[in-house]
mmCIF file with all atom_site columns, C-alpha atoms in Angstrom:
data_model
loop_
_atom_site.group_PDB
_atom_site.id
_atom_site.type_symbol
_atom_site.label_atom_id
_atom_site.label_alt_id
_atom_site.label_comp_id
_atom_site.label_asym_id
_atom_site.label_entity_id
_atom_site.label_seq_id
_atom_site.pdbx_PDB_ins_code
_atom_site.Cartn_x
_atom_site.Cartn_y
_atom_site.Cartn_z
_atom_site.occupancy
_atom_site.B_iso_or_equiv
_atom_site.pdbx_formal_charge
_atom_site.auth_seq_id
_atom_site.auth_comp_id
_atom_site.auth_asym_id
_atom_site.auth_atom_id
_atom_site.pdbx_PDB_model_num
ATOM 1   C CA . MET A 1 1   ? 0.000   0.000  0.000  1.00 49.00 ? 1   MET A CA 1
ATOM 2   C CA . SER A 1 2   ? 1.404   3.371  -0.967 1.00 63.00 ? 2   SER A CA 1
ATOM 3   C CA . ALA A 1 3   ? 2.039   6.164  1.481  1.00 67.00 ? 3   ALA A CA 1
ATOM 4   C CA . ILE A 1 4   ? -0.670  8.696  2.166  1.00 67.00 ? 4   ILE A CA 1
ATOM 5   C CA . LYS A 1 5   ? 1.768   11.615 2.004  1.00 67.00 ? 5   LYS A CA 1
ATOM 6   C CA . SER A 1 6   ? 4.399   12.421 -0.584 1.00 69.00 ? 6   SER A CA 1
ATOM 7   C CA . CYS A 1 7   ? 8.073   13.067 0.210  1.00 72.00 ? 7   CYS A CA 1
ATOM 8   C CA . ASN A 1 8   ? 7.518   16.766 0.885  1.00 76.00 ? 8   ASN A CA 1
ATOM 9   C CA . GLY A 1 9   ? 4.599   16.128 3.290  1.00 71.00 ? 9   GLY A CA 1
ATOM 10  C CA . GLN A 1 10  ? 1.669   16.934 1.025  1.00 78.00 ? 10  GLN A CA 1
ATOM 11  C CA . ILE A 1 11  ? -1.337  14.618 1.077  1.00 75.00 ? 11  ILE A CA 1
ATOM 12  C CA . LYS A 1 12  ? -1.758  12.581 -2.097 1.00 77.00 ? 12  LYS A CA 1
ATOM 13  C CA . LEU A 1 13  ? -5.302  12.727 -3.411 1.00 80.00 ? 13  LEU A CA 1
ATOM 14  C CA . SER A 1 14  ? -6.868  10.915 -6.289 1.00 84.00 ? 14  SER A CA 1
ATOM 15  C CA . THR A 1 15  ? -10.295 11.183 -7.814 1.00 89.00 ? 15  THR A CA 1
ATOM 16  C CA . ARG A 1 16  ? -10.906 7.495  -7.165 1.00 90.00 ? 16  ARG A CA 1
ATOM 17  C CA . LYS A 1 17  ? -10.144 7.822  -3.432 1.00 87.00 ? 17  LYS A CA 1
ATOM 18  C CA . ILE A 1 18  ? -12.377 10.877 -3.127 1.00 89.00 ? 18  ILE A CA 1
ATOM 19  C CA . ILE A 1 19  ? -15.275 9.121  -4.880 1.00 95.00 ? 19  ILE A CA 1
ATOM 20  C CA . VAL A 1 20  ? -14.899 5.960  -2.775 1.00 95.00 ? 20  VAL A CA 1
ATOM 21  C CA . MET A 1 21  ? -14.800 7.954  0.465  1.00 94.00 ? 21  MET A CA 1
ATOM 22  C CA . SER A 1 22  ? -17.835 9.998  -0.624 1.00 97.00 ? 22  SER A CA 1
ATOM 23  C CA . LEU A 1 23  ? -19.782 6.802  -1.345 1.00 98.00 ? 23  LEU A CA 1
ATOM 24  C CA . ILE A 1 24  ? -18.851 5.356  2.054  1.00 98.00 ? 24  ILE A CA 1
ATOM 25  C CA . VAL A 1 25  ? -19.952 8.528  3.839  1.00 98.00 ? 25  VAL A CA 1
ATOM 26  C CA . ALA A 1 26  ? -23.188 8.673  1.829  1.00 98.00 ? 26  ALA A CA 1
ATOM 27  C CA . PHE A 1 27  ? -23.984 5.028  2.602  1.00 99.00 ? 27  PHE A CA 1
ATOM 28  C CA . PHE A 1 28  ? -23.511 5.397  6.346  1.00 98.00 ? 28  PHE A CA 1
ATOM 29  C CA . SER A 1 29  ? -25.454 8.683  6.351  1.00 98.00 ? 29  SER A CA 1
ATOM 30  C CA . VAL A 1 30  ? -28.405 6.928  4.723  1.00 98.00 ? 30  VAL A CA 1
ATOM 31  C CA . VAL A 1 31  ? -28.178 4.035  7.199  1.00 98.00 ? 31  VAL A CA 1
ATOM 32  C CA . ALA A 1 32  ? -28.041 6.423  10.179 1.00 97.00 ? 32  ALA A CA 1
ATOM 33  C CA . ASN A 1 33  ? -30.982 8.493  8.928  1.00 97.00 ? 33  ASN A CA 1
ATOM 34  C CA . LEU A 1 34  ? -33.091 5.391  8.283  1.00 98.00 ? 34  LEU A CA 1
ATOM 35  C CA . TRP A 1 35  ? -32.338 4.113  11.790 1.00 96.00 ? 35  TRP A CA 1
ATOM 36  C CA . GLU A 1 36  ? -33.254 7.469  13.334 1.00 96.00 ? 36  GLU A CA 1
ATOM 37  C CA . TRP A 1 37  ? -36.487 7.591  11.315 1.00 97.00 ? 37  TRP A CA 1
ATOM 38  C CA . LYS A 1 38  ? -37.390 4.070  12.457 1.00 97.00 ? 38  LYS A CA 1
ATOM 39  C CA . GLN A 1 39  ? -36.724 4.929  16.113 1.00 96.00 ? 39  GLN A CA 1
ATOM 40  C CA . ARG A 1 40  ? -38.894 8.046  15.878 1.00 96.00 ? 40  ARG A CA 1
ATOM 41  C CA . ARG A 1 41  ? -41.734 5.934  14.435 1.00 97.00 ? 41  ARG A CA 1
ATOM 42  C CA . VAL A 1 42  ? -41.382 3.509  17.350 1.00 96.00 ? 42  VAL A CA 1
ATOM 43  C CA . PHE A 1 43  ? -41.394 6.469  19.748 1.00 95.00 ? 43  PHE A CA 1
ATOM 44  C CA . HIS A 1 44  ? -44.641 7.860  18.320 1.00 94.00 ? 44  HIS A CA 1
ATOM 45  C CA . LYS A 1 45  ? -46.212 4.392  18.324 1.00 95.00 ? 45  LYS A CA 1
ATOM 46  C CA . ASN A 1 46  ? -45.350 3.630  21.967 1.00 93.00 ? 46  ASN A CA 1
ATOM 47  C CA . VAL A 1 47  ? -45.372 7.039  23.656 1.00 94.00 ? 47  VAL A CA 1
ATOM 48  C CA . LYS A 1 48  ? -48.700 8.813  23.106 1.00 93.00 ? 48  LYS A CA 1
ATOM 49  C CA . TYR A 1 49  ? -47.451 11.994 24.765 1.00 93.00 ? 49  TYR A CA 1
ATOM 50  C CA . LYS A 1 50  ? -50.167 14.178 23.231 1.00 92.00 ? 50  LYS A CA 1
ATOM 51  C CA . THR A 1 51  ? -52.752 12.425 25.408 1.00 92.00 ? 51  THR A CA 1
ATOM 52  C CA . TYR A 1 52  ? -50.733 12.763 28.640 1.00 92.00 ? 52  TYR A CA 1
ATOM 53  C CA . SER A 1 53  ? -51.519 15.316 31.307 1.00 93.00 ? 53  SER A CA 1
ATOM 54  C CA . LYS A 1 54  ? -49.093 18.115 32.116 1.00 94.00 ? 54  LYS A CA 1
ATOM 55  C CA . GLU A 1 55  ? -48.219 16.412 35.386 1.00 94.00 ? 55  GLU A CA 1
ATOM 56  C CA . LYS A 1 56  ? -47.319 13.119 33.713 1.00 94.00 ? 56  LYS A CA 1
ATOM 57  C CA . LEU A 1 57  ? -45.182 14.845 31.083 1.00 94.00 ? 57  LEU A CA 1
ATOM 58  C CA . GLN A 1 58  ? -43.401 16.853 33.770 1.00 95.00 ? 58  GLN A CA 1
ATOM 59  C CA . LYS A 1 59  ? -42.864 13.710 35.862 1.00 95.00 ? 59  LYS A CA 1
ATOM 60  C CA . ILE A 1 60  ? -41.231 11.948 32.896 1.00 95.00 ? 60  ILE A CA 1
ATOM 61  C CA . LEU A 1 61  ? -38.996 14.959 32.257 1.00 94.00 ? 61  LEU A CA 1
ATOM 62  C CA . ASP A 1 62  ? -38.073 15.121 35.954 1.00 94.00 ? 62  ASP A CA 1
ATOM 63  C CA . ASP A 1 63  ? -37.265 11.390 35.997 1.00 93.00 ? 63  ASP A CA 1
ATOM 64  C CA . PHE A 1 64  ? -35.065 11.840 32.946 1.00 94.00 ? 64  PHE A CA 1
ATOM 65  C CA . GLU A 1 65  ? -33.258 14.839 34.460 1.00 92.00 ? 65  GLU A CA 1
ATOM 66  C CA . TYR A 1 66  ? -32.695 12.794 37.618 1.00 93.00 ? 66  TYR A CA 1
ATOM 67  C CA . MET A 1 67  ? -31.198 9.998  35.524 1.00 92.00 ? 67  MET A CA 1
ATOM 68  C CA . ILE A 1 68  ? -28.858 12.146 33.441 1.00 90.00 ? 68  ILE A CA 1
ATOM 69  C CA . SER A 1 69  ? -27.666 13.993 36.551 1.00 90.00 ? 69  SER A CA 1
ATOM 70  C CA . CYS A 1 70  ? -26.177 10.587 37.573 1.00 87.00 ? 70  CYS A CA 1
ATOM 71  C CA . LYS A 1 71  ? -28.175 10.371 40.778 1.00 87.00 ? 71  LYS A CA 1
ATOM 72  C CA . ASP A 1 72  ? -29.726 7.214  39.334 1.00 84.00 ? 72  ASP A CA 1
ATOM 73  C CA . PRO A 1 73  ? -27.758 6.662  36.106 1.00 84.00 ? 73  PRO A CA 1
ATOM 74  C CA . TYR A 1 74  ? -29.463 3.467  34.946 1.00 90.00 ? 74  TYR A CA 1
ATOM 75  C CA . ILE A 1 75  ? -31.776 3.632  31.943 1.00 89.00 ? 75  ILE A CA 1
ATOM 76  C CA . GLU A 1 76  ? -33.444 0.442  33.166 1.00 92.00 ? 76  GLU A CA 1
ATOM 77  C CA . ASN A 1 77  ? -34.681 2.245  36.300 1.00 92.00 ? 77  ASN A CA 1
ATOM 78  C CA . PHE A 1 78  ? -35.983 5.097  34.152 1.00 92.00 ? 78  PHE A CA 1
ATOM 79  C CA . CYS A 1 79  ? -37.897 2.572  32.022 1.00 91.00 ? 79  CYS A CA 1
ATOM 80  C CA . LYS A 1 80  ? -39.359 0.929  35.135 1.00 93.00 ? 80  LYS A CA 1
ATOM 81  C CA . LYS A 1 81  ? -40.678 4.292  36.319 1.00 93.00 ? 81  LYS A CA 1
ATOM 82  C CA . ASN A 1 82  ? -41.945 5.126  32.823 1.00 93.00 ? 82  ASN A CA 1
ATOM 83  C CA . PRO A 1 83  ? -43.024 1.871  31.143 1.00 93.00 ? 83  PRO A CA 1
ATOM 84  C CA . GLU A 1 84  ? -43.965 3.578  27.878 1.00 93.00 ? 84  GLU A CA 1
ATOM 85  C CA . PHE A 1 85  ? -40.204 3.925  27.199 1.00 93.00 ? 85  PHE A CA 1
ATOM 86  C CA . LYS A 1 86  ? -39.584 0.207  27.752 1.00 92.00 ? 86  LYS A CA 1
ATOM 87  C CA . ASN A 1 87  ? -39.923 -0.713 24.057 1.00 92.00 ? 87  ASN A CA 1
ATOM 88  C CA . LEU A 1 88  ? -37.690 2.087  22.826 1.00 93.00 ? 88  LEU A CA 1
ATOM 89  C CA . HIS A 1 89  ? -34.033 1.517  22.085 1.00 94.00 ? 89  HIS A CA 1
ATOM 90  C CA . HIS A 1 90  ? -32.114 2.659  25.168 1.00 92.00 ? 90  HIS A CA 1
ATOM 91  C CA . LEU A 1 91  ? -29.346 4.378  23.220 1.00 92.00 ? 91  LEU A CA 1
ATOM 92  C CA . TRP A 1 92  ? -31.893 6.274  21.144 1.00 93.00 ? 92  TRP A CA 1
ATOM 93  C CA . THR A 1 93  ? -33.669 7.383  24.322 1.00 92.00 ? 93  THR A CA 1
ATOM 94  C CA . LEU A 1 94  ? -30.410 8.822  25.642 1.00 91.00 ? 94  LEU A CA 1
ATOM 95  C CA . ASN A 1 95  ? -28.781 10.135 22.463 1.00 92.00 ? 95  ASN A CA 1
ATOM 96  C CA . SER A 1 96  ? -31.908 11.669 20.930 1.00 92.00 ? 96  SER A CA 1
ATOM 97  C CA . HIS A 1 97  ? -33.329 13.008 24.157 1.00 93.00 ? 97  HIS A CA 1
ATOM 98  C CA . THR A 1 98  ? -33.444 16.548 22.783 1.00 93.00 ? 98  THR A CA 1
ATOM 99  C CA . TYR A 1 99  ? -35.982 15.366 20.189 1.00 94.00 ? 99  TYR A CA 1
ATOM 100 C CA . TRP A 1 100 ? -38.478 13.873 22.622 1.00 94.00 ? 100 TRP A CA 1
ATOM 101 C CA . THR A 1 101 ? -37.882 16.273 25.515 1.00 94.00 ? 101 THR A CA 1
ATOM 102 C CA . ASN A 1 102 ? -38.630 19.187 23.177 1.00 95.00 ? 102 ASN A CA 1
ATOM 103 C CA . LYS A 1 103 ? -41.841 17.423 22.108 1.00 94.00 ? 103 LYS A CA 1
ATOM 104 C CA . PHE A 1 104 ? -42.799 17.025 25.772 1.00 95.00 ? 104 PHE A CA 1
ATOM 105 C CA . LYS A 1 105 ? -41.990 20.664 26.592 1.00 94.00 ? 105 LYS A CA 1
ATOM 106 C CA . LYS A 1 106 ? -44.096 21.894 23.666 1.00 94.00 ? 106 LYS A CA 1
ATOM 107 C CA . ALA A 1 107 ? -46.973 19.666 24.808 1.00 93.00 ? 107 ALA A CA 1
ATOM 108 C CA . ILE A 1 108 ? -46.680 21.124 28.328 1.00 93.00 ? 108 ILE A CA 1
ATOM 109 C CA . GLU A 1 109 ? -46.785 24.665 26.903 1.00 92.00 ? 109 GLU A CA 1
ATOM 110 C CA . ARG A 1 110 ? -49.894 23.770 24.875 1.00 88.00 ? 110 ARG A CA 1
ATOM 111 C CA . GLY A 1 111 ? -51.571 22.584 28.019 1.00 79.00 ? 111 GLY A CA 1
ATOM 112 C CA . GLY A 1 112 ? -50.880 18.867 28.276 1.00 58.00 ? 112 GLY A CA 1
#
């Protein structure tokens, strides 16, 4: 395999390498977006937050804040307290929390 840099330290680029890398990045971007879309569908199927009262929405947000503050850092305990999150992927629940917490906050502002 040839060196990535030439003798004088400049990076060697070729059209073929750029195209291959672009295709790899595009493929994994599509896979990631499809996975995120699927997880959001599962979220809307399992968590009917629009029908929840303000108190229930606030309780879920408080439980989540308690978990991410590391006072009770286990997602399993969060799912026991809030069984509607049980069927969601745990990593999605944590990594995409801004998506669903914003949905909950908007629902609270609307009136629960």
